[in-house]
Amino acid sequence: EAPMASTLAYVARLEEAAAGDAPRYLAHHYTRYLGDLSGGQAIGARMKSLYGASDEQLSFYRFEQIPAGPRYKNEYRAAMDAVGFTPEQEDAFVDEALVAFRLNGAVFDELGSRVGVAA
């Protein structure tokens, strides 16, 4: 199946961020990784019930190599704090995290419209 327009838009933004701006690219990593680690179980369950996704398709939402989620998230955040961004880079990071949330939301909205589920 061809990628959805929202997916293509997200990929384009990731490529743009990866090509030139570490804080912006890292914002996508932070959003995806910690977002999926934090809410992935709920999202995976919802994807399974709404779309009939298989366990293999939902493997993206499993973090079997991370034994202690809360401790890992705290260490991840501490590592992010230690990066040493300038105030301008911090602003860019936050701005791009908001873009990442919007782009991810658009993917879920488009998935929902394809199967007739309201977002």
JSON list of C-alpha atoms in Angstrom, two decimals:
[
{"chain": "A", "resi": 1, "resn": "GLU", "atom": "CA", "xyz": [0.00, 0.00, 0.00]},
{"chain": "A", "resi": 2, "resn": "ALA", "atom": "CA", "xyz": [1.27, 3.46, -0.86]},
{"chain": "A", "resi": 3, "resn": "PRO", "atom": "CA", "xyz": [2.29, 5.74, 2.00]},
{"chain": "A", "resi": 4, "resn": "MET", "atom": "CA", "xyz": [-0.33, 8.21, 3.13]},
{"chain": "A", "resi": 5, "resn": "ALA", "atom": "CA", "xyz": [0.12, 11.92, 2.39]},
{"chain": "A", "resi": 6, "resn": "SER", "atom": "CA", "xyz": [0.53, 12.62, 6.11]},
{"chain": "A", "resi": 7, "resn": "THR", "atom": "CA", "xyz": [3.30, 10.02, 6.34]},
{"chain": "A", "resi": 8, "resn": "LEU", "atom": "CA", "xyz": [5.10, 11.52, 3.36]},
{"chain": "A", "resi": 9, "resn": "ALA", "atom": "CA", "xyz": [4.85, 14.98, 4.96]},
{"chain": "A", "resi": 10, "resn": "TYR", "atom": "CA", "xyz": [6.31, 13.64, 8.19]},
{"chain": "A", "resi": 11, "resn": "VAL", "atom": "CA", "xyz": [9.17, 11.90, 6.40]},
{"chain": "A", "resi": 12, "resn": "ALA", "atom": "CA", "xyz": [9.95, 15.08, 4.47]},
{"chain": "A", "resi": 13, "resn": "ARG", "atom": "CA", "xyz": [10.11, 17.05, 7.72]},
{"chain": "A", "resi": 14, "resn": "LEU", "atom": "CA", "xyz": [12.39, 14.44, 9.33]},
{"chain": "A", "resi": 15, "resn": "GLU", "atom": "CA", "xyz": [14.73, 14.57, 6.34]},
{"chain": "A", "resi": 16, "resn": "GLU", "atom": "CA", "xyz": [14.76, 18.36, 6.50]},
{"chain": "A", "resi": 17, "resn": "ALA", "atom": "CA", "xyz": [15.57, 18.35, 10.22]},
{"chain": "A", "resi": 18, "resn": "ALA", "atom": "CA", "xyz": [18.21, 15.64, 9.84]},
{"chain": "A", "resi": 19, "resn": "ALA", "atom": "CA", "xyz": [19.97, 17.57, 7.10]},
{"chain": "A", "resi": 20, "resn": "GLY", "atom": "CA", "xyz": [20.70, 20.67, 9.03]},
{"chain": "A", "resi": 21, "resn": "ASP", "atom": "CA", "xyz": [19.68, 21.08, 12.62]},
{"chain": "A", "resi": 22, "resn": "ALA", "atom": "CA", "xyz": [20.56, 18.80, 15.53]},
{"chain": "A", "resi": 23, "resn": "PRO", "atom": "CA", "xyz": [18.09, 20.32, 18.03]},
{"chain": "A", "resi": 24, "resn": "ARG", "atom": "CA", "xyz": [15.21, 19.98, 15.57]},
{"chain": "A", "resi": 25, "resn": "TYR", "atom": "CA", "xyz": [16.14, 16.42, 14.64]},
{"chain": "A", "resi": 26, "resn": "LEU", "atom": "CA", "xyz": [16.56, 15.48, 18.28]},
{"chain": "A", "resi": 27, "resn": "ALA", "atom": "CA", "xyz": [13.09, 16.88, 18.97]},
{"chain": "A", "resi": 28, "resn": "HIS", "atom": "CA", "xyz": [11.65, 14.21, 16.67]},
{"chain": "A", "resi": 29, "resn": "HIS", "atom": "CA", "xyz": [13.63, 11.50, 18.43]},
{"chain": "A", "resi": 30, "resn": "TYR", "atom": "CA", "xyz": [12.43, 12.74, 21.79]},
{"chain": "A", "resi": 31, "resn": "THR", "atom": "CA", "xyz": [8.82, 12.97, 20.63]},
{"chain": "A", "resi": 32, "resn": "ARG", "atom": "CA", "xyz": [8.73, 9.56, 19.01]},
{"chain": "A", "resi": 33, "resn": "TYR", "atom": "CA", "xyz": [10.85, 7.64, 21.46]},
{"chain": "A", "resi": 34, "resn": "LEU", "atom": "CA", "xyz": [9.58, 8.96, 24.77]},
{"chain": "A", "resi": 35, "resn": "GLY", "atom": "CA", "xyz": [6.08, 9.42, 23.39]},
{"chain": "A", "resi": 36, "resn": "ASP", "atom": "CA", "xyz": [5.92, 5.82, 22.26]},
{"chain": "A", "resi": 37, "resn": "LEU", "atom": "CA", "xyz": [7.61, 4.54, 25.39]},
{"chain": "A", "resi": 38, "resn": "SER", "atom": "CA", "xyz": [5.15, 6.48, 27.54]},
{"chain": "A", "resi": 39, "resn": "GLY", "atom": "CA", "xyz": [1.95, 6.00, 25.57]},
{"chain": "A", "resi": 40, "resn": "GLY", "atom": "CA", "xyz": [2.86, 3.20, 23.23]},
{"chain": "A", "resi": 41, "resn": "GLN", "atom": "CA", "xyz": [1.02, 0.49, 25.10]},
{"chain": "A", "resi": 42, "resn": "ALA", "atom": "CA", "xyz": [-2.24, 2.42, 24.93]},
{"chain": "A", "resi": 43, "resn": "ILE", "atom": "CA", "xyz": [-1.69, 3.40, 21.31]},
{"chain": "A", "resi": 44, "resn": "GLY", "atom": "CA", "xyz": [-0.84, -0.19, 20.38]},
{"chain": "A", "resi": 45, "resn": "ALA", "atom": "CA", "xyz": [-3.96, -1.52, 22.06]},
{"chain": "A", "resi": 46, "resn": "ARG", "atom": "CA", "xyz": [-6.07, 1.09, 20.28]},
{"chain": "A", "resi": 47, "resn": "MET", "atom": "CA", "xyz": [-4.47, 0.31, 16.90]},
{"chain": "A", "resi": 48, "resn": "LYS", "atom": "CA", "xyz": [-5.17, -3.37, 17.46]},
{"chain": "A", "resi": 49, "resn": "SER", "atom": "CA", "xyz": [-8.83, -2.83, 18.32]},
{"chain": "A", "resi": 50, "resn": "LEU", "atom": "CA", "xyz": [-9.56, -0.17, 15.67]},
{"chain": "A", "resi": 51, "resn": "TYR", "atom": "CA", "xyz": [-7.47, -1.42, 12.78]},
{"chain": "A", "resi": 52, "resn": "GLY", "atom": "CA", "xyz": [-6.92, -5.09, 13.57]},
{"chain": "A", "resi": 53, "resn": "ALA", "atom": "CA", "xyz": [-3.15, -4.59, 13.62]},
{"chain": "A", "resi": 54, "resn": "SER", "atom": "CA", "xyz": [-1.13, -7.72, 14.28]},
{"chain": "A", "resi": 55, "resn": "ASP", "atom": "CA", "xyz": [1.39, -8.15, 17.09]},
{"chain": "A", "resi": 56, "resn": "GLU", "atom": "CA", "xyz": [4.15, -7.95, 14.48]},
{"chain": "A", "resi": 57, "resn": "GLN", "atom": "CA", "xyz": [2.79, -4.67, 13.14]},
{"chain": "A", "resi": 58, "resn": "LEU", "atom": "CA", "xyz": [2.65, -3.30, 16.67]},
{"chain": "A", "resi": 59, "resn": "SER", "atom": "CA", "xyz": [6.22, -4.29, 17.55]},
{"chain": "A", "resi": 60, "resn": "PHE", "atom": "CA", "xyz": [7.07, -0.59, 17.13]},
{"chain": "A", "resi": 61, "resn": "TYR", "atom": "CA", "xyz": [5.30, -0.01, 20.44]},
{"chain": "A", "resi": 62, "resn": "ARG", "atom": "CA", "xyz": [7.16, -2.70, 22.39]},
{"chain": "A", "resi": 63, "resn": "PHE", "atom": "CA", "xyz": [10.35, -1.88, 24.23]},
{"chain": "A", "resi": 64, "resn": "GLU", "atom": "CA", "xyz": [11.53, -5.27, 25.40]},
{"chain": "A", "resi": 65, "resn": "GLN", "atom": "CA", "xyz": [15.14, -4.11, 25.80]},
{"chain": "A", "resi": 66, "resn": "ILE", "atom": "CA", "xyz": [14.14, -1.52, 28.40]},
{"chain": "A", "resi": 67, "resn": "PRO", "atom": "CA", "xyz": [13.52, -3.30, 31.70]},
{"chain": "A", "resi": 68, "resn": "ALA", "atom": "CA", "xyz": [12.53, -0.25, 33.77]},
{"chain": "A", "resi": 69, "resn": "GLY", "atom": "CA", "xyz": [10.59, 2.32, 31.76]},
{"chain": "A", "resi": 70, "resn": "PRO", "atom": "CA", "xyz": [10.38, 5.10, 34.37]},
{"chain": "A", "resi": 71, "resn": "ARG", "atom": "CA", "xyz": [14.09, 4.88, 35.23]},
{"chain": "A", "resi": 72, "resn": "TYR", "atom": "CA", "xyz": [15.03, 4.83, 31.55]},
{"chain": "A", "resi": 73, "resn": "LYS", "atom": "CA", "xyz": [12.86, 7.89, 30.82]},
{"chain": "A", "resi": 74, "resn": "ASN", "atom": "CA", "xyz": [14.48, 9.78, 33.71]},
{"chain": "A", "resi": 75, "resn": "GLU", "atom": "CA", "xyz": [17.96, 8.90, 32.43]},
{"chain": "A", "resi": 76, "resn": "TYR", "atom": "CA", "xyz": [16.95, 9.91, 28.91]},
{"chain": "A", "resi": 77, "resn": "ARG", "atom": "CA", "xyz": [15.71, 13.28, 30.13]},
{"chain": "A", "resi": 78, "resn": "ALA", "atom": "CA", "xyz": [18.91, 13.79, 32.15]},
{"chain": "A", "resi": 79, "resn": "ALA", "atom": "CA", "xyz": [20.97, 13.05, 29.04]},
{"chain": "A", "resi": 80, "resn": "MET", "atom": "CA", "xyz": [18.88, 15.58, 27.09]},
{"chain": "A", "resi": 81, "resn": "ASP", "atom": "CA", "xyz": [19.47, 18.19, 29.80]},
{"chain": "A", "resi": 82, "resn": "ALA", "atom": "CA", "xyz": [23.22, 17.52, 29.56]},
{"chain": "A", "resi": 83, "resn": "VAL", "atom": "CA", "xyz": [23.36, 18.23, 25.81]},
{"chain": "A", "resi": 84, "resn": "GLY", "atom": "CA", "xyz": [23.97, 21.89, 26.53]},
{"chain": "A", "resi": 85, "resn": "PHE", "atom": "CA", "xyz": [21.76, 23.63, 24.01]},
{"chain": "A", "resi": 86, "resn": "THR", "atom": "CA", "xyz": [21.86, 27.38, 23.81]},
{"chain": "A", "resi": 87, "resn": "PRO", "atom": "CA", "xyz": [18.59, 29.16, 24.64]},
{"chain": "A", "resi": 88, "resn": "GLU", "atom": "CA", "xyz": [17.95, 29.55, 20.90]},
{"chain": "A", "resi": 89, "resn": "GLN", "atom": "CA", "xyz": [18.51, 25.83, 20.33]},
{"chain": "A", "resi": 90, "resn": "GLU", "atom": "CA", "xyz": [16.17, 25.02, 23.22]},
{"chain": "A", "resi": 91, "resn": "ASP", "atom": "CA", "xyz": [13.49, 27.17, 21.59]},
{"chain": "A", "resi": 92, "resn": "ALA", "atom": "CA", "xyz": [14.07, 25.40, 18.26]},
{"chain": "A", "resi": 93, "resn": "PHE", "atom": "CA", "xyz": [13.81, 22.03, 20.01]},
{"chain": "A", "resi": 94, "resn": "VAL", "atom": "CA", "xyz": [10.49, 22.93, 21.65]},
{"chain": "A", "resi": 95, "resn": "ASP", "atom": "CA", "xyz": [9.09, 24.43, 18.45]},
{"chain": "A", "resi": 96, "resn": "GLU", "atom": "CA", "xyz": [10.02, 21.32, 16.50]},
{"chain": "A", "resi": 97, "resn": "ALA", "atom": "CA", "xyz": [8.59, 18.99, 19.15]},
{"chain": "A", "resi": 98, "resn": "LEU", "atom": "CA", "xyz": [5.27, 20.77, 18.63]},
{"chain": "A", "resi": 99, "resn": "VAL", "atom": "CA", "xyz": [5.62, 20.23, 14.87]},
{"chain": "A", "resi": 100, "resn": "ALA", "atom": "CA", "xyz": [6.36, 16.56, 15.49]},
{"chain": "A", "resi": 101, "resn": "PHE", "atom": "CA", "xyz": [3.23, 16.17, 17.62]},
{"chain": "A", "resi": 102, "resn": "ARG", "atom": "CA", "xyz": [1.16, 17.85, 14.92]},
{"chain": "A", "resi": 103, "resn": "LEU", "atom": "CA", "xyz": [2.61, 15.65, 12.18]},
{"chain": "A", "resi": 104, "resn": "ASN", "atom": "CA", "xyz": [2.06, 12.50, 14.23]},
{"chain": "A", "resi": 105, "resn": "GLY", "atom": "CA", "xyz": [-1.50, 13.58, 14.92]},
{"chain": "A", "resi": 106, "resn": "ALA", "atom": "CA", "xyz": [-2.07, 14.05, 11.19]},
{"chain": "A", "resi": 107, "resn": "VAL", "atom": "CA", "xyz": [-0.94, 10.46, 10.57]},
{"chain": "A", "resi": 108, "resn": "PHE", "atom": "CA", "xyz": [-3.45, 9.14, 13.11]},
{"chain": "A", "resi": 109, "resn": "ASP", "atom": "CA", "xyz": [-6.18, 11.40, 11.73]},
{"chain": "A", "resi": 110, "resn": "GLU", "atom": "CA", "xyz": [-5.57, 10.12, 8.21]},
{"chain": "A", "resi": 111, "resn": "LEU", "atom": "CA", "xyz": [-5.53, 6.52, 9.40]},
{"chain": "A", "resi": 112, "resn": "GLY", "atom": "CA", "xyz": [-8.83, 7.14, 11.16]},
{"chain": "A", "resi": 113, "resn": "SER", "atom": "CA", "xyz": [-10.42, 8.68, 8.10]},
{"chain": "A", "resi": 114, "resn": "ARG", "atom": "CA", "xyz": [-9.40, 5.68, 6.00]},
{"chain": "A", "resi": 115, "resn": "VAL", "atom": "CA", "xyz": [-11.28, 3.30, 8.26]},
{"chain": "A", "resi": 116, "resn": "GLY", "atom": "CA", "xyz": [-14.09, 5.62, 9.29]},
{"chain": "A", "resi": 117, "resn": "VAL", "atom": "CA", "xyz": [-12.97, 6.28, 12.86]},
{"chain": "A", "resi": 118, "resn": "ALA", "atom": "CA", "xyz": [-13.31, 9.78, 14.26]},
{"chain": "A", "resi": 119, "resn": "ALA", "atom": "CA", "xyz": [-10.11, 11.18, 15.74]}
]
